[in-house]
Tab-separated table of C-alpha atoms in Angstrom:
chain	number	residue	atom	x	y	z
B	602	MET	CA	-18.394	5.829	-8.115
B	603	SER	CA	-20.437	2.830	-9.125
B	604	ALA	CA	-22.391	0.528	-6.840
B	605	LEU	CA	-20.710	-2.449	-5.257
B	606	THR	CA	-20.171	-5.377	-7.561
B	607	GLU	CA	-20.453	-9.064	-6.773
B	608	ASP	CA	-16.668	-9.246	-6.955
B	609	GLN	CA	-16.325	-6.679	-4.158
B	610	THR	CA	-18.915	-8.158	-1.861
B	611	GLY	CA	-17.395	-11.592	-2.217
B	612	ARG	CA	-20.393	-13.041	-4.046
B	613	GLY	CA	-19.647	-14.616	-7.363
B	614	GLY	CA	-15.892	-14.111	-7.024
B	615	ARG	CA	-13.057	-16.606	-7.362
B	616	PRO	CA	-13.436	-19.610	-5.045
B	617	ALA	CA	-11.434	-19.049	-1.868
B	618	ASN	CA	-7.959	-20.510	-2.174
B	619	GLY	CA	-8.864	-22.184	-5.436
B	620	THR	CA	-6.815	-22.515	-8.592
B	621	ALA	CA	-6.203	-19.212	-10.367
B	622	THR	CA	-6.129	-18.715	-14.089
B	623	THR	CA	-4.229	-15.440	-14.575
B	624	VAL	CA	-1.130	-13.764	-13.245
B	625	GLU	CA	-0.768	-10.647	-11.144
B	626	ASN	CA	-0.117	-7.309	-12.868
B	627	PRO	CA	-0.939	-8.473	-16.401
B	628	PRO	CA	-0.233	-5.863	-19.086
B	629	HIS	CA	-3.063	-3.346	-19.152
B	630	PRO	CA	-4.377	-1.871	-22.378
B	631	ALA	CA	-3.346	1.670	-23.128
B	632	VAL	CA	-5.825	4.067	-21.559
B	633	PRO	CA	-5.990	7.561	-23.055
B	634	ARG	CA	-5.963	10.470	-20.673
B	635	GLN	CA	-9.402	11.521	-19.563
B	636	PRO	CA	-9.454	15.247	-18.832
B	637	VAL	CA	-12.274	16.407	-16.617
B	638	PRO	CA	-13.590	19.931	-16.074
B	639	ARG	CA	-11.362	21.791	-13.726
B	640	GLY	CA	-13.089	22.295	-10.432
B	641	PRO	CA	-12.259	24.415	-7.409
B	642	ALA	CA	-10.845	21.406	-5.578
B	643	THR	CA	-8.034	20.800	-8.044
B	644	ALA	CA	-7.142	24.194	-9.348
B	645	GLY	CA	-4.935	26.727	-7.826
B	646	ALA	CA	-1.850	27.298	-5.868
B	647	ALA	CA	1.071	25.038	-5.393
B	648	PRO	CA	0.752	22.562	-2.562
B	649	SER	CA	1.705	23.471	0.937
B	650	THR	CA	5.291	22.791	1.839
B	651	THR	CA	4.227	21.397	5.172
B	652	ALA	CA	4.535	17.872	3.833
B	653	SER	CA	7.646	17.571	5.888
B	654	LYS	CA	10.026	14.709	6.252
B	655	GLU	CA	8.819	11.564	7.947
B	656	PRO	CA	11.094	9.371	9.961
B	657	ALA	CA	12.014	6.645	7.592
B	658	THR	CA	10.605	3.447	8.841
B	659	SER	CA	9.515	0.910	6.386
B	660	ALA	CA	6.688	-1.063	4.976
B	661	THR	CA	5.538	-2.558	1.769
B	662	VAL	CA	2.389	-3.000	-0.115
B	663	SER	CA	3.417	-5.212	-2.981
B	664	GLU	CA	6.445	-7.121	-4.241
B	665	ILE	CA	9.602	-6.645	-2.196
B	666	PRO	CA	12.911	-6.797	-4.069
B	667	THR	CA	15.970	-5.260	-2.426
B	668	PRO	CA	16.254	-1.543	-3.319
B	669	PRO	CA	18.664	-0.808	-6.166
B	670	THR	CA	21.666	1.336	-5.407
B	671	THR	CA	23.531	1.425	-8.706
B	672	ALA	CA	21.626	4.260	-10.373
B	673	SER	CA	22.132	7.836	-9.267
B	674	ALA	CA	19.146	9.859	-8.104
B	675	GLU	CA	17.785	12.737	-10.080
B	676	PRO	CA	18.200	16.044	-8.304
B	677	ALA	CA	14.905	17.189	-6.862
B	678	SER	CA	13.575	20.534	-7.918
B	679	SER	CA	14.148	23.497	-5.640
B	680	THR	CA	10.495	23.509	-4.637
B	681	THR	CA	10.353	19.943	-3.388
B	682	VAL	CA	10.503	18.757	0.169
B	683	SER	CA	13.876	17.299	0.991
B	684	ALA	CA	13.850	13.528	0.967
B	685	GLU	CA	14.919	11.406	3.874
B	686	PRO	CA	18.415	9.962	3.666
B	687	ALA	CA	18.203	6.736	1.741
B	688	SER	CA	20.313	4.921	4.264
B	689	SER	CA	17.771	5.525	6.992
B	690	THR	CA	14.682	4.762	4.960
B	691	THR	CA	15.493	1.633	3.061
B	692	VAL	CA	15.334	-1.723	4.770
B	693	SER	CA	18.060	-4.146	3.844
B	694	ALA	CA	16.981	-7.721	3.394
B	695	GLU	CA	18.300	-10.223	5.877
B	696	PRO	CA	20.662	-12.870	4.579
B	697	ALA	CA	18.600	-15.861	3.610
B	698	SER	CA	18.362	-18.688	1.178
B	699	SER	CA	17.838	-17.884	-2.473
B	700	THR	CA	14.334	-19.300	-2.316
B	701	THR	CA	13.059	-16.786	0.225
B	702	ALA	CA	15.021	-13.573	-0.188
B	703	PRO	CA	14.812	-11.382	-3.280
B	704	GLU	CA	18.144	-10.848	-4.947
B	705	LYS	CA	19.546	-7.374	-5.488
B	706	PRO	CA	19.221	-6.624	-9.198
B	707	THR	CA	22.535	-6.345	-11.022
B	708	PRO	CA	23.068	-3.501	-13.500
B	709	ALA	CA	22.542	-5.902	-16.394
B	710	ALA	CA	19.196	-7.004	-14.947
B	711	THR	CA	17.798	-3.503	-14.594
B	712	ALA	CA	17.749	-2.573	-18.277
B	713	PRO	CA	14.816	-3.916	-20.303
B	714	GLU	CA	15.925	-6.479	-22.826
B	715	LYS	CA	13.235	-5.397	-25.297
B	716	PRO	CA	10.912	-2.432	-25.722
B	717	ALA	CA	8.424	-2.370	-22.847
B	718	PRO	CA	4.685	-1.925	-23.342
B	719	PRO	CA	3.401	1.630	-22.958
B	720	SER	CA	2.170	3.133	-19.730
B	721	PRO	CA	-1.573	2.749	-19.113
B	722	ALA	CA	-1.896	6.542	-19.187
B	723	THR	CA	-0.347	7.144	-22.600
B	724	ASP	CA	-0.482	5.689	-26.069
B	725	HIS	CA	3.310	5.701	-26.206
B	726	PRO	CA	5.995	6.025	-23.499
B	727	ALA	CA	7.320	9.166	-25.194
B	728	ALA	CA	3.902	10.810	-25.609
B	729	PRO	CA	3.796	14.505	-24.659
B	730	ARG	CA	2.956	15.180	-21.042
B	731	PRO	CA	-0.154	17.250	-20.357
B	732	PRO	CA	0.077	20.919	-19.456
B	733	ILE	CA	0.726	21.630	-15.814
B	734	THR	CA	-2.847	22.855	-15.417
B	735	ALA	CA	-4.406	19.682	-16.866
B	736	VAL	CA	-6.572	17.531	-14.624
B	737	THR	CA	-6.307	13.782	-15.166
B	738	THR	CA	-8.694	11.066	-14.015
B	739	VAL	CA	-7.424	8.037	-12.084
B	740	THR	CA	-8.498	4.737	-13.622
B	741	PRO	CA	-8.501	1.274	-12.027
B	742	GLU	CA	-5.721	0.265	-14.446
B	743	LEU	CA	-3.453	3.049	-13.215
B	744	ALA	CA	-4.123	2.175	-9.554
B	745	HIS	CA	-3.754	-1.597	-10.164
B	746	ARG	CA	-7.243	-2.311	-8.888
B	747	THR	CA	-9.930	-4.314	-10.669
B	748	THR	CA	-13.026	-2.330	-9.630
B	749	GLU	CA	-13.704	1.399	-9.449
B	750	THR	CA	-14.975	1.359	-5.870
B	751	ASP	CA	-11.572	0.083	-4.701
B	752	VAL	CA	-9.848	3.144	-6.223
B	753	PHE	CA	-9.560	5.994	-3.719
B	754	PRO	CA	-7.628	8.727	-5.599
B	755	THR	CA	-9.980	10.191	-8.233
B	756	ARG	CA	-7.977	12.809	-10.156
B	757	TRP	CA	-4.777	14.808	-10.053
B	758	THR	CA	-3.106	17.976	-11.306
B	759	ARG	CA	0.586	18.308	-12.100
B	760	ILE	CA	2.002	21.345	-10.314
B	761	SER	CA	5.578	20.790	-11.505
B	762	ASP	CA	7.748	17.909	-12.654
B	763	THR	CA	7.907	16.551	-9.097
B	764	ARG	CA	4.837	18.019	-7.349
B	765	PHE	CA	1.223	16.957	-7.754
B	766	ARG	CA	-2.143	17.626	-6.143
B	767	PHE	CA	-4.705	14.824	-5.874
B	768	THR	CA	-8.346	14.603	-4.927
B	769	ALA	CA	-9.513	11.387	-3.262
B	770	HIS	CA	-12.774	9.932	-2.005
B	771	TRP	CA	-12.841	7.801	1.138
B	772	PRO	CA	-16.302	6.233	1.259
B	773	ALA	CA	-18.195	5.855	4.504
B	774	ALA	CA	-18.871	2.235	3.580
B	775	HIS	CA	-16.467	-0.113	1.811
B	776	PRO	CA	-16.424	-3.930	1.755
B	777	PHE	CA	-12.953	-3.977	3.348
B	778	PHE	CA	-11.828	-0.460	4.326
B	779	GLY	CA	-15.045	0.113	6.228
B	780	PRO	CA	-15.602	1.939	9.524
B	781	VAL	CA	-13.718	0.583	12.543
B	782	ASP	CA	-16.527	1.649	14.888
B	783	ASP	CA	-19.660	3.769	14.694
B	784	ARG	CA	-17.647	7.016	14.462
B	785	HIS	CA	-14.345	6.540	12.623
B	786	GLN	CA	-13.158	5.578	9.178
B	787	ASP	CA	-10.348	3.060	8.843
B	788	PRO	CA	-6.894	4.703	9.210
B	789	MET	CA	-5.475	1.987	6.939
B	790	ILE	CA	-7.177	3.714	4.001
B	791	VAL	CA	-4.453	6.369	4.174
B	792	GLY	CA	-1.700	3.851	3.431
B	793	GLU	CA	-3.724	2.266	0.626
B	794	THR	CA	-4.327	5.686	-0.952
B	795	LEU	CA	-0.613	6.472	-0.776
B	796	ARG	CA	0.180	3.150	-2.409
B	797	GLN	CA	-2.302	3.700	-5.242
B	798	ALA	CA	-1.247	7.291	-5.904
B	799	SER	CA	2.417	6.261	-6.075
B	800	MET	CA	1.664	3.693	-8.785
B	801	VAL	CA	-0.534	6.170	-10.668
B	802	LEU	CA	2.301	8.689	-10.838
B	803	ALA	CA	4.859	6.033	-11.722
B	804	HIS	CA	2.793	5.065	-14.764
B	805	ALA	CA	1.320	8.357	-15.892
B	806	GLU	CA	4.048	10.856	-15.054
B	807	PHE	CA	7.301	8.869	-14.926
B	808	GLY	CA	6.904	6.337	-17.732
B	809	ALA	CA	6.656	3.002	-15.880
B	810	PRO	CA	5.330	0.438	-18.421
B	811	ALA	CA	1.978	-1.230	-17.906
B	812	ASP	CA	3.413	-4.604	-16.873
B	813	THR	CA	5.719	-3.203	-14.190
B	814	HIS	CA	5.868	-5.021	-10.834
B	815	PHE	CA	5.787	-2.511	-7.984
B	816	VAL	CA	7.219	-2.638	-4.492
B	817	MET	CA	7.007	-0.217	-1.595
B	818	TRP	CA	10.214	-0.724	0.310
B	819	ASP	CA	9.172	1.548	3.170
B	820	LEU	CA	6.057	3.271	4.384
B	821	THR	CA	5.346	5.516	7.332
B	822	VAL	CA	1.902	6.934	8.040
B	823	SER	CA	0.836	9.288	10.822
B	824	VAL	CA	-2.885	9.948	11.216
B	825	ASP	CA	-5.143	12.170	13.281
B	826	PRO	CA	-8.002	9.732	14.005
B	827	ALA	CA	-10.197	12.638	15.099
B	828	ALA	CA	-10.104	13.864	11.481
B	829	LEU	CA	-11.364	10.500	10.160
B	830	LEU	CA	-14.968	10.863	11.238
B	831	LEU	CA	-17.697	9.018	9.356
B	832	ALA	CA	-19.759	12.194	9.452
B	833	ASP	CA	-17.192	13.835	7.140
B	834	ALA	CA	-16.908	10.968	4.645
B	835	ALA	CA	-18.797	12.806	1.900
B	836	GLU	CA	-16.177	15.560	1.929
B	837	PRO	CA	-13.411	14.992	-0.647
B	838	VAL	CA	-9.840	14.558	0.547
B	839	GLU	CA	-7.070	16.603	-1.044
B	840	PHE	CA	-3.464	15.587	-0.780
B	841	ASP	CA	-0.235	17.076	-2.039
B	842	VAL	CA	2.516	14.811	-3.330
B	843	VAL	CA	6.234	15.529	-3.575
B	844	CYS	CA	8.356	13.044	-5.568
B	845	SER	CA	12.057	12.767	-4.746
B	846	GLU	CA	14.958	10.293	-4.901
B	847	ILE	CA	13.959	9.696	-8.533
B	848	ARG	CA	16.041	7.046	-10.276
B	849	ARG	CA	15.585	6.319	-13.955
B	850	ARG	CA	15.867	3.206	-16.082
B	851	GLY	CA	16.328	4.623	-19.562
B	852	ARG	CA	13.272	6.789	-20.173
B	853	GLY	CA	11.321	4.840	-17.602
B	854	LEU	CA	11.378	4.727	-13.816
B	855	ARG	CA	13.479	2.580	-11.537
B	856	SER	CA	12.402	3.956	-8.155
B	857	MET	CA	11.242	7.087	-6.349
B	858	ARG	CA	10.010	8.355	-2.989
B	859	THR	CA	6.593	9.951	-2.574
B	860	THR	CA	5.721	12.158	0.399
B	861	MET	CA	2.077	13.082	0.878
B	862	GLU	CA	0.001	15.289	3.140
B	863	PHE	CA	-3.772	14.722	3.359
B	864	ARG	CA	-6.364	17.347	4.249
B	865	ARG	CA	-10.148	17.378	4.373
B	866	ALA	CA	-11.980	20.711	4.283
B	867	GLY	CA	-8.645	22.351	5.053
B	868	ARG	CA	-8.014	20.253	8.161
B	869	PHE	CA	-4.919	18.078	8.501
B	870	VAL	CA	-5.784	14.380	8.345
B	871	ALA	CA	-2.577	12.451	7.766
B	872	ARG	CA	0.944	12.468	6.431
B	873	GLY	CA	2.822	9.596	4.824
B	874	THR	CA	5.908	8.712	2.875
B	875	GLY	CA	6.984	5.657	0.941
B	876	SER	CA	9.631	4.541	-1.519
B	877	THR	CA	8.386	2.738	-4.625
B	878	GLY	CA	10.506	0.448	-6.793
B	879	CYS	CA	9.699	-0.757	-10.313
B	880	THR	CA	10.783	-4.192	-11.562
B	881	PRO	CA	10.455	-5.227	-15.237
B	882	PRO	CA	8.734	-8.579	-15.828
B	883	ARG	CA	11.874	-10.377	-17.000
B	884	ALA	CA	13.851	-9.286	-13.939
B	885	TYR	CA	10.934	-10.266	-11.715
B	886	ARG	CA	10.851	-13.742	-13.255
B	887	ARG	CA	14.512	-14.150	-12.344
B	888	LEU	CA	13.887	-12.941	-8.794
B	889	ARG	CA	10.981	-15.324	-8.344
B	890	ALA	CA	12.325	-18.286	-10.300
B	891	GLY	CA	10.710	-21.491	-9.044
B	892	ARG	CA	7.885	-19.588	-7.282
B	893	LEU	CA	5.955	-18.031	-10.143
B	894	ASN	CA	3.469	-20.910	-10.358
B	895	ALA	CA	2.770	-20.965	-6.614
B	896	TRP	CA	-0.608	-19.310	-7.198
B	897	ASN	CA	-1.654	-22.334	-9.253
B	898	THR	CA	-1.609	-24.605	-6.176
B	899	PRO	CA	-4.524	-24.150	-3.742
B	900	VAL	CA	-3.611	-22.793	-0.310
B	901	PRO	CA	-5.309	-24.419	2.710
B	902	LEU	CA	-7.701	-21.911	4.279
B	903	LEU	CA	-7.203	-21.865	8.049
B	904	THR	CA	-9.997	-21.179	10.514
B	905	GLY	CA	-9.760	-17.570	11.610
B	906	ILE	CA	-9.979	-16.064	15.075
B	907	ALA	CA	-13.187	-14.318	16.126
B	908	PRO	CA	-13.748	-11.201	13.983
B	909	GLN	CA	-14.325	-9.037	17.076
B	910	ALA	CA	-10.915	-10.013	18.489
B	911	ALA	CA	-9.264	-8.921	15.221
B	912	GLY	CA	-11.196	-5.662	15.040
B	913	ARG	CA	-13.219	-6.779	12.024
B	914	SER	CA	-16.950	-7.163	11.540
B	915	ARG	CA	-16.843	-9.997	8.973
B	916	ALA	CA	-15.212	-13.401	9.368
B	917	GLU	CA	-14.031	-13.384	5.754
B	918	ASP	CA	-11.821	-10.326	6.436
B	919	VAL	CA	-9.847	-11.991	9.246
B	920	VAL	CA	-6.219	-12.788	8.331
B	921	LEU	CA	-5.190	-14.423	11.641
B	922	ALA	CA	-5.670	-18.022	12.769
B	923	PRO	CA	-5.115	-19.405	16.300
B	924	ALA	CA	-1.623	-20.586	17.270
B	925	ASP	CA	-0.128	-22.418	20.242
B	926	ARG	CA	0.207	-19.586	22.774
B	927	PRO	CA	-1.201	-16.149	23.651
B	928	GLY	CA	0.055	-13.211	21.610
B	929	VAL	CA	0.947	-15.441	18.652
B	930	TRP	CA	-1.127	-16.290	15.592
B	931	ASN	CA	-0.730	-17.972	12.236
B	932	LEU	CA	-1.250	-16.008	9.050
B	933	ARG	CA	-4.549	-16.888	7.380
B	934	VAL	CA	-4.280	-16.595	3.582
B	935	ASP	CA	-7.507	-16.390	1.592
B	936	THR	CA	-6.523	-16.172	-2.065
B	937	GLY	CA	-10.172	-15.697	-3.016
B	938	HIS	CA	-10.567	-12.432	-1.088
B	939	PRO	CA	-11.671	-9.842	-3.680
B	940	VAL	CA	-9.787	-6.901	-2.096
B	941	LEU	CA	-6.696	-8.534	-0.576
B	942	PHE	CA	-6.168	-10.740	-3.653
B	943	PRO	CA	-7.719	-8.780	-6.545
B	944	ARG	CA	-5.420	-10.756	-8.866
B	945	PRO	CA	-3.633	-14.052	-8.308
B	946	ASN	CA	-0.174	-13.623	-6.798
B	947	ASP	CA	2.849	-15.874	-6.416
B	948	HIS	CA	3.369	-14.678	-2.811
B	949	VAL	CA	1.397	-13.061	0.003
B	950	PRO	CA	0.850	-9.381	-0.874
B	951	GLY	CA	2.323	-6.838	1.516
B	952	MET	CA	-1.161	-5.413	2.021
B	953	VAL	CA	-2.182	-8.703	3.655
B	954	LEU	CA	0.837	-8.611	5.986
B	955	PHE	CA	0.169	-5.007	6.962
B	956	GLU	CA	-3.443	-5.911	7.761
B	957	ALA	CA	-2.189	-8.882	9.775
B	958	ALA	CA	-0.075	-6.446	11.804
B	959	ARG	CA	-3.101	-4.245	12.516
B	960	GLN	CA	-5.298	-7.212	13.475
B	961	ALA	CA	-2.561	-8.654	15.707
B	962	ALA	CA	-2.113	-5.268	17.406
B	963	THR	CA	-5.860	-5.144	18.029
B	964	ALA	CA	-6.006	-8.673	19.432
B	965	ALA	CA	-2.889	-8.288	21.590
B	966	SER	CA	-3.778	-4.880	23.050
B	967	GLY	CA	-7.434	-5.631	23.670
B	968	LEU	CA	-8.371	-2.107	22.510
B	969	ARG	CA	-11.735	-1.835	20.777
B	970	PRO	CA	-11.326	-0.027	18.519
B	971	PHE	CA	-7.590	0.024	17.899
B	972	LEU	CA	-7.127	3.322	16.019
B	973	PRO	CA	-3.470	3.523	14.974
B	974	ALA	CA	-2.121	7.076	14.912
B	975	THR	CA	1.246	5.880	13.600
B	976	LEU	CA	1.965	2.820	11.452
B	977	THR	CA	5.369	1.626	10.312
B	978	ALA	CA	6.781	-1.667	9.086
B	979	GLU	CA	9.905	-3.280	7.656
B	980	PHE	CA	9.897	-6.189	5.233
B	981	ALA	CA	12.838	-8.535	4.725
B	982	HIS	CA	11.512	-11.394	2.590
B	983	TYR	CA	8.634	-12.424	0.418
B	984	ALA	CA	5.965	-14.250	2.420
B	985	GLU	CA	5.383	-17.480	0.536
B	986	LEU	CA	1.890	-18.844	0.051
B	987	HIS	CA	2.500	-22.431	1.129
B	988	SER	CA	4.685	-22.064	4.252
B	989	PRO	CA	3.237	-21.312	7.701
B	990	CYS	CA	3.867	-17.729	8.782
B	991	ARG	CA	3.748	-16.977	12.520
B	992	ILE	CA	2.636	-13.544	13.697
B	993	GLU	CA	4.102	-12.594	17.100
B	994	THR	CA	3.428	-9.492	19.214
B	995	GLU	CA	4.866	-7.441	22.082
B	996	VAL	CA	2.738	-4.828	23.851
B	997	PHE	CA	4.277	-1.655	25.319
B	998	ASP	CA	2.299	0.807	27.432
B	999	ASP	CA	5.151	2.891	28.815
B	1000	HIS	CA	3.524	6.174	27.777
B	1001	PRO	CA	0.322	7.215	29.552
B	1002	GLY	CA	-2.715	7.287	27.343
B	1003	GLU	CA	-1.332	5.177	24.499
B	1004	VAL	CA	-0.264	1.670	23.666
B	1005	THR	CA	2.305	0.493	21.107
B	1006	VAL	CA	2.329	-3.004	19.674
B	1007	ARG	CA	5.323	-4.404	17.840
B	1008	VAL	CA	4.448	-7.170	15.434
B	1009	SER	CA	6.758	-9.577	13.658
B	1010	GLY	CA	6.162	-12.269	11.066
B	1011	ARG	CA	8.416	-15.301	10.738
B	1012	GLN	CA	8.443	-17.992	8.093
B	1013	ASP	CA	10.790	-20.957	7.632
B	1014	GLY	CA	12.937	-19.740	10.522
B	1015	ALA	CA	13.518	-16.265	9.071
B	1016	SER	CA	11.996	-12.842	9.698
B	1017	VAL	CA	9.538	-11.759	7.014
B	1018	PHE	CA	8.452	-8.401	8.422
B	1019	THR	CA	8.274	-6.279	11.541
B	1020	ALA	CA	5.783	-3.513	12.250
B	1021	SER	CA	4.951	-1.008	14.941
B	1022	LEU	CA	1.496	0.482	15.557
B	1023	THR	CA	0.569	3.037	18.214
B	1024	SER	CA	-2.977	3.853	19.311
B	1025	ALA	CA	-4.404	6.124	21.966
B	1026	ARG	CA	-6.234	4.415	24.805
B	1027	PRO	CA	-9.906	5.402	25.040
B	1028	ALA	CA	-10.523	7.880	27.857
B	1029	ARG	CA	-12.064	6.245	30.891
B	1030	VAL	CA	-15.539	7.461	31.815
B	1031	ARG	CA	-15.953	7.979	35.553
B	1032	SER	CA	-18.974	6.197	36.952
B	1033	LEU	CA	-21.594	8.392	38.637
B	1034	SER	CA	-22.894	5.586	40.821
């Protein structure tokens, strides 16, 4: 990993909420595979089958079109973990106006009208796949990040056509996914790693072209915060991936589910599952007609709440602004943030909304730190850049020793997303006086 760049620290980056000059997910150049010496961390037996089913709740990390249902799923191999029923894992978009809700792609819209550019991992979409024992390096292009230090998966091995084993590095210090207190790493890094690994596999193993727009329709993460200690940050993280519900678009990929189990030094850390959809550029332009140039208009930067109230250490990382009553905030959109907006976007990225849910849960519960053991969310619409988005919360403490916060985002009178985060309450220390 290289040292932090000016782009990551926020120095010398794009002016906050200024005019952008490029578009999100531009075609990446073809990147040849980069085999690395096989080490003890990546060799060996097939992954554990304990990556069991997760309850299918939903979240997103990127664009959010309605999941396609016209293509039949590929049968999973006999060694894969059974996928959750699609009906229980996919969130249907609420009825809304054509300017806020993504349209369900029709069969004619799903086929590319012309040959797509190659995947970033191959020189040609039909290039031979590496042997099962090959180890492949993750590049920023594959993970859709602009700097190496924002890429958490480092390499992977293909175990079978639908099973993979990754090695990841979760740094003790990161300009955004930094420690939440003086003992724990940020649990949100698990969801970001799952998101990146899903896109890596979509490109490198399933033929998604370089200019594909990705969406995670649903995401569920369960974490053992006690296994996210800063003292263990130097230890690599290994995680097994099972791909299921695979739907093809020609030789490319239309959608799939990834289920992952994370371990560090043999100890369980987290488990997650998410469903990833792939939208060709031409279909995306139809979905976002009239909104594609939104990034070219500056977005007013609201004054954020106190960083400590949001569970952050830096004011520039706060994504909530004060609203008119307790438990409610306005979404604060900083299009110049080097991690949340690594590239210009025509809407608010799902990663920003998921972070808003975590910050709102922290502010509403009053827990310092708020260490979510479970995180789920459902997304119904794109969050537009230039319309106010209200973040509302409800706090539930029905179960002793833990608190659950339900978060919802509303824009233009419609629901944009809902989320649920549960954290253990810190044990009370009895006074000796």
